[in-house]
CSV table of C-alpha atoms in Angstrom, one decimal:
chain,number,residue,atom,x,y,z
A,1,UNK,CA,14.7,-20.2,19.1
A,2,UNK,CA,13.6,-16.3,19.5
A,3,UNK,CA,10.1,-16.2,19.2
A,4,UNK,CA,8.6,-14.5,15.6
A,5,UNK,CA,8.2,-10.9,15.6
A,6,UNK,CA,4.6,-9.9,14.6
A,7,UNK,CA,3.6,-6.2,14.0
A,8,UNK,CA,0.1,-5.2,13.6
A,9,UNK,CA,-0.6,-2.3,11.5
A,10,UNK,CA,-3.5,-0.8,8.7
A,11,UNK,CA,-2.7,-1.3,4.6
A,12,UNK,CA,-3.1,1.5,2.5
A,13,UNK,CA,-6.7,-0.2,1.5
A,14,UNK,CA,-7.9,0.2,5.1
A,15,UNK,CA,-7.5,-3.9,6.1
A,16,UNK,CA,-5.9,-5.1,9.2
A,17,UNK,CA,-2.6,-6.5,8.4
A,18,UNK,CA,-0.2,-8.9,10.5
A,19,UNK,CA,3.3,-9.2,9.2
A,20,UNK,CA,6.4,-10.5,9.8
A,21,UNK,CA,9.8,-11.6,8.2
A,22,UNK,CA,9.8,-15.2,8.3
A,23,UNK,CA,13.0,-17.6,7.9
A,24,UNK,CA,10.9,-20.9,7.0
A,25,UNK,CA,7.5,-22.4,6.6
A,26,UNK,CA,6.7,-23.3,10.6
A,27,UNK,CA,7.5,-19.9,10.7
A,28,UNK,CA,5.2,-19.2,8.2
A,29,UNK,CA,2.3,-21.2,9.7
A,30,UNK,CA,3.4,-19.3,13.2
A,31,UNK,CA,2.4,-16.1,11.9
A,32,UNK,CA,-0.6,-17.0,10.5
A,33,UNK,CA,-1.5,-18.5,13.8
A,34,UNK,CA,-1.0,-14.9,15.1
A,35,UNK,CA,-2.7,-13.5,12.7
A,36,UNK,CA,-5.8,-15.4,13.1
A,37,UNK,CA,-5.4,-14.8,16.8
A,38,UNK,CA,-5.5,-11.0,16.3
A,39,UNK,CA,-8.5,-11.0,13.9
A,40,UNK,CA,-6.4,-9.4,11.1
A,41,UNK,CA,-7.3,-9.4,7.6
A,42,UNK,CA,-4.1,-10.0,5.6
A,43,UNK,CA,-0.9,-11.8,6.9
A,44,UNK,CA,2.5,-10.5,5.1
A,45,UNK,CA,5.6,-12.1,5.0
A,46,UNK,CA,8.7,-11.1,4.1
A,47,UNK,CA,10.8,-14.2,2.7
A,48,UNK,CA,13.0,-15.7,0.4
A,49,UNK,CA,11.4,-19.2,1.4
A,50,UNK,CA,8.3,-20.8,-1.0
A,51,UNK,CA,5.4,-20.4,1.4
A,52,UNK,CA,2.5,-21.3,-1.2
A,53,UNK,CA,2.0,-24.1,0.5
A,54,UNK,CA,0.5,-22.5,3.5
A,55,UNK,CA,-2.1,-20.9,1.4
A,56,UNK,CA,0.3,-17.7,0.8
A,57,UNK,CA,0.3,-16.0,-2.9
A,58,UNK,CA,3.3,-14.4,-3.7
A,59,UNK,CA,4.0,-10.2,-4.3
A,60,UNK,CA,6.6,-7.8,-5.7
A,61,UNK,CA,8.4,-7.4,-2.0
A,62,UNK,CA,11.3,-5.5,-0.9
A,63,UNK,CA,14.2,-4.8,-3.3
A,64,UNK,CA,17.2,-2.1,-2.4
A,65,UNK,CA,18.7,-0.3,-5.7
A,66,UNK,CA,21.8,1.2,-5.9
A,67,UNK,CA,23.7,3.1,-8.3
A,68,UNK,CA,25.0,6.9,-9.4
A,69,UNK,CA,22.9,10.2,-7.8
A,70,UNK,CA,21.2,11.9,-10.9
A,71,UNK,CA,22.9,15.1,-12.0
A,72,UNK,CA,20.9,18.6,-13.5
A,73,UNK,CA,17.7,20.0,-12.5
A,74,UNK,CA,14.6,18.6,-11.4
A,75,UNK,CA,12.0,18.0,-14.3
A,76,UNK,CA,9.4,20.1,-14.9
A,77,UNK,CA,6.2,19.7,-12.3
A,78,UNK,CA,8.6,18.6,-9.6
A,79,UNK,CA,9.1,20.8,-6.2
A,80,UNK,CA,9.3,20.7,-2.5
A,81,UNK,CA,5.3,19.4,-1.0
A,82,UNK,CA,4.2,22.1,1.3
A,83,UNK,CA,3.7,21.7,4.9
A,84,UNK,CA,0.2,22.3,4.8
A,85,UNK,CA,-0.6,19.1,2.4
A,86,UNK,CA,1.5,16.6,3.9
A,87,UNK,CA,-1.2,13.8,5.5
A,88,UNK,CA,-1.3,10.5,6.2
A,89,UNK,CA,-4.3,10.2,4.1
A,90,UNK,CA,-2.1,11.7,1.0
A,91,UNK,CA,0.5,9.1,1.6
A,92,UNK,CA,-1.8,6.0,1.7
A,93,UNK,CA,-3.4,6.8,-1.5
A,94,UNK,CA,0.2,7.4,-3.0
A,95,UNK,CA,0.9,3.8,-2.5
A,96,UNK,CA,-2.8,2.8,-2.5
A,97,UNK,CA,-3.4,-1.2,-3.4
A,98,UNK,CA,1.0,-1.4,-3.0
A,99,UNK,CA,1.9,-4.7,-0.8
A,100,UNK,CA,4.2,-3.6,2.1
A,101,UNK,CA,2.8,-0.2,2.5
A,102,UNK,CA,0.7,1.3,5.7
A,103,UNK,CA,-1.5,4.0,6.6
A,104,UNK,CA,0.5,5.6,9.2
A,105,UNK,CA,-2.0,5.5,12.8
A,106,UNK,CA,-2.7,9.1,14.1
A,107,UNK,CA,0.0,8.5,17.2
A,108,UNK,CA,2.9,8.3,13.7
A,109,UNK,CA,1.8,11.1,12.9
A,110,UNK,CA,3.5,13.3,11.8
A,111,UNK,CA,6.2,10.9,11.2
A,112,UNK,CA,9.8,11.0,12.7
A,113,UNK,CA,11.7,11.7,10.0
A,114,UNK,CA,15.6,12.2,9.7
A,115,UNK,CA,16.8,15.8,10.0
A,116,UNK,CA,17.2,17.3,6.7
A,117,UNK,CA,14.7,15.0,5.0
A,118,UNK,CA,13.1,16.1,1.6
A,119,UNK,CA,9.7,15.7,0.6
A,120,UNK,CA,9.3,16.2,-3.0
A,121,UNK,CA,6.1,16.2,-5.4
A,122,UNK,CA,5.0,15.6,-8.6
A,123,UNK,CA,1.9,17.7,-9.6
A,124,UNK,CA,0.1,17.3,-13.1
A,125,UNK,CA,-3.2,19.9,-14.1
A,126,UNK,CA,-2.9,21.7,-10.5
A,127,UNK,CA,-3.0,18.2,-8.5
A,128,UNK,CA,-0.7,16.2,-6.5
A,129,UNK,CA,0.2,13.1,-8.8
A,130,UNK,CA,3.0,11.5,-6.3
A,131,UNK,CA,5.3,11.9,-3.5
A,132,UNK,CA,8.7,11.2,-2.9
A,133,UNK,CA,11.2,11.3,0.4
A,134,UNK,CA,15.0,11.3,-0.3
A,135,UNK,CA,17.2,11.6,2.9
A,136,UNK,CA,20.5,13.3,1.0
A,137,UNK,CA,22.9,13.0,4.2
A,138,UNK,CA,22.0,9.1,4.3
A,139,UNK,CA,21.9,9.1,0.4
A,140,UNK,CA,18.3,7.0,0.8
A,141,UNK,CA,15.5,7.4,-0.7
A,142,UNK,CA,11.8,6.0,-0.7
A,143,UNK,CA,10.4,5.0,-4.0
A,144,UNK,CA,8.4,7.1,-5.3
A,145,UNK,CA,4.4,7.0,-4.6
A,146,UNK,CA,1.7,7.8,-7.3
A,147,UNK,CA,-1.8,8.2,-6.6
A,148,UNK,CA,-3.7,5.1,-8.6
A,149,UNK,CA,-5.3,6.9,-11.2
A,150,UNK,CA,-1.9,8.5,-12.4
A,151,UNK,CA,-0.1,5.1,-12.4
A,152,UNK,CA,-1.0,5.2,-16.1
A,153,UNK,CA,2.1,7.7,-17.2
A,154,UNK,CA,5.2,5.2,-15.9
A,155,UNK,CA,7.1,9.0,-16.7
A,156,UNK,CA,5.9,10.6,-13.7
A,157,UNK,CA,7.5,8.0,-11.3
A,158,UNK,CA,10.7,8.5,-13.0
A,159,UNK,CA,11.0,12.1,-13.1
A,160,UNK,CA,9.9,11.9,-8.9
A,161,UNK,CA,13.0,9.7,-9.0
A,162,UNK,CA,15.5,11.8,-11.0
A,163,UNK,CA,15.0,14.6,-8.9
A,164,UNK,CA,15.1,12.6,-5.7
A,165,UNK,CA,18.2,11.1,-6.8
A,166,UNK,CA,19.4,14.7,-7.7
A,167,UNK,CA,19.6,15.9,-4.2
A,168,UNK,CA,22.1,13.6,-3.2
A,169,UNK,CA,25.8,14.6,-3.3
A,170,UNK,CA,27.3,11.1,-2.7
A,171,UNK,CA,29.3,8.7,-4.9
A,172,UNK,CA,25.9,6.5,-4.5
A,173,UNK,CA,22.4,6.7,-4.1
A,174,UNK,CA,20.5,3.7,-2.2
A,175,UNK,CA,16.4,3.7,-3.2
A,176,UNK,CA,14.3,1.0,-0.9
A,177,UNK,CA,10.7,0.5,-2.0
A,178,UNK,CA,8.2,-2.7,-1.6
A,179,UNK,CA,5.2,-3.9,-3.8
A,180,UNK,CA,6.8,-2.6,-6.9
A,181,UNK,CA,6.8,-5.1,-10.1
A,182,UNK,CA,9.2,-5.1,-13.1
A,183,UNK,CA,7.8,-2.0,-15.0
A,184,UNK,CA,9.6,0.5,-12.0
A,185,UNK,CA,12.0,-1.6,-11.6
A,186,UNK,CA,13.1,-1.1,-15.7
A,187,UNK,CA,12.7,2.6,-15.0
A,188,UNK,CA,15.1,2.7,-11.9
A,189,UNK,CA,17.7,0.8,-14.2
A,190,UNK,CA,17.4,3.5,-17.0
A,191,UNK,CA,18.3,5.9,-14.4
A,192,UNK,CA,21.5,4.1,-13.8
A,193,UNK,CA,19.8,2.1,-10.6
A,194,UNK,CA,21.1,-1.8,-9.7
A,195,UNK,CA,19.1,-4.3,-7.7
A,196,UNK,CA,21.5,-4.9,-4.8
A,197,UNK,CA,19.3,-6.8,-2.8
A,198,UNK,CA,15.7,-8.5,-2.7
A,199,UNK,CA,13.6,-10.1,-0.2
A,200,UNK,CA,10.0,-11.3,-1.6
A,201,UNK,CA,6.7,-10.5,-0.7
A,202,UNK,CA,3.7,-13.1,0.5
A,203,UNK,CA,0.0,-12.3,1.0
A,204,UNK,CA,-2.7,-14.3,2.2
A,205,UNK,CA,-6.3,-13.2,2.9
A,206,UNK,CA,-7.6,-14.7,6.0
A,207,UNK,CA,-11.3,-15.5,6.2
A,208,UNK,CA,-13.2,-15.1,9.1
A,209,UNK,CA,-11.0,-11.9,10.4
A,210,UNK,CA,-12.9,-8.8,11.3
A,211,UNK,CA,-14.2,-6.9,8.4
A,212,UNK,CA,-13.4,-9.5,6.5
């Protein structure tokens, strides 16, 4: 058997993370052995196997929604971001405290991007309020972000959304997102969105790590 694939990366909440997608438990307890090796402060796993049993607590993970593009204009407070405030430090507080989600390390930035990629945002009393990429050749798109102290007005998601999904001329629209719980995932169905597929989430806290 190919041995597991560990990546090593920052959460949006500054903590050392060690992740991997995982097919069973002793691939479960293989991770975390890694993990405790490197120090890290979480382990993640992606996977449709129960791994409570290891000490893991399960999150909202990946899920792929598919469905109709939007049609009309974009809704009001919704535009292109501007070159000049695109940062890695804007994108981590979009998904800040969102399982699956990184800070992006200063040698990703910027990121490599597909050609033609949009980045839209929301902005709400002269602010940034969220962020948004839609790819419109690939007819993908990254769910929405919202900075944590917006996440009150479930709205502001959706319209990131509709006008994400507006910029796509295809018979279908594909949006990929991770950590997100049933509230979005209502608001992607009432803009015509399906849950094609799912993988779940798992987090455990490791003590001891650095920082930690």
């Amino acid at each position: 058997m190919a041995s597991l694939s560990v990546f090593f990366s920052l959460s949006t909440e500054g903590k050392t993370v060690a992740e991997a997608v995982i097919a069973d438990q002793a691939q479960g307890a293989e991770l975390l052995a890694a993990a405790r090796r490197a120090r890290s402060q979480l382990a993640w796993a992606h996977s449709a196997a129960d791994l409570s049993s290891l000490g893991f607590a399960r999150q909202h993970g990946y899920r792929k929604m598919t469905g109709p593009p939007a049609r009309g204009a974009a809704p009001a407070g919704v535009g292109p971001l501007r070159e000049e405030e695109d940062s890695p430090e804007l994108w981590a507080a979009a998904y800040r405290g969102q399982w699956g989600h990184k800070t992006p390390a200063p040698d990703q930035w910027p990121l490599d991007l597909a050609p033609g990629t949009v980045t839209l945002c929301l902005r709400r009393d002269g602010a940034i309020a969220g962020v948004c990429r839609v790819d419109p050749t690939a007819a993908l798109i990254d769910g929405p972000g919202i900075i944590p102290a917006r996440r009150r007005e479930l709205s502001w998601y959706e319209d990131l959304l509709a006008a994400a999904m507006a910029l796509v001329d295809a018979p279908s629209v594909a949006v990929e997102s991770w950590g997100e719980g049933p509230e979005r995932t209502a608001a992607c169905e009432r803009l015509g969105l399906a849950t094609a597929e799912y993988t779940g989430g798992w987090e455990l806290a490791l003590s001891g790590a650095a920082g930690g």
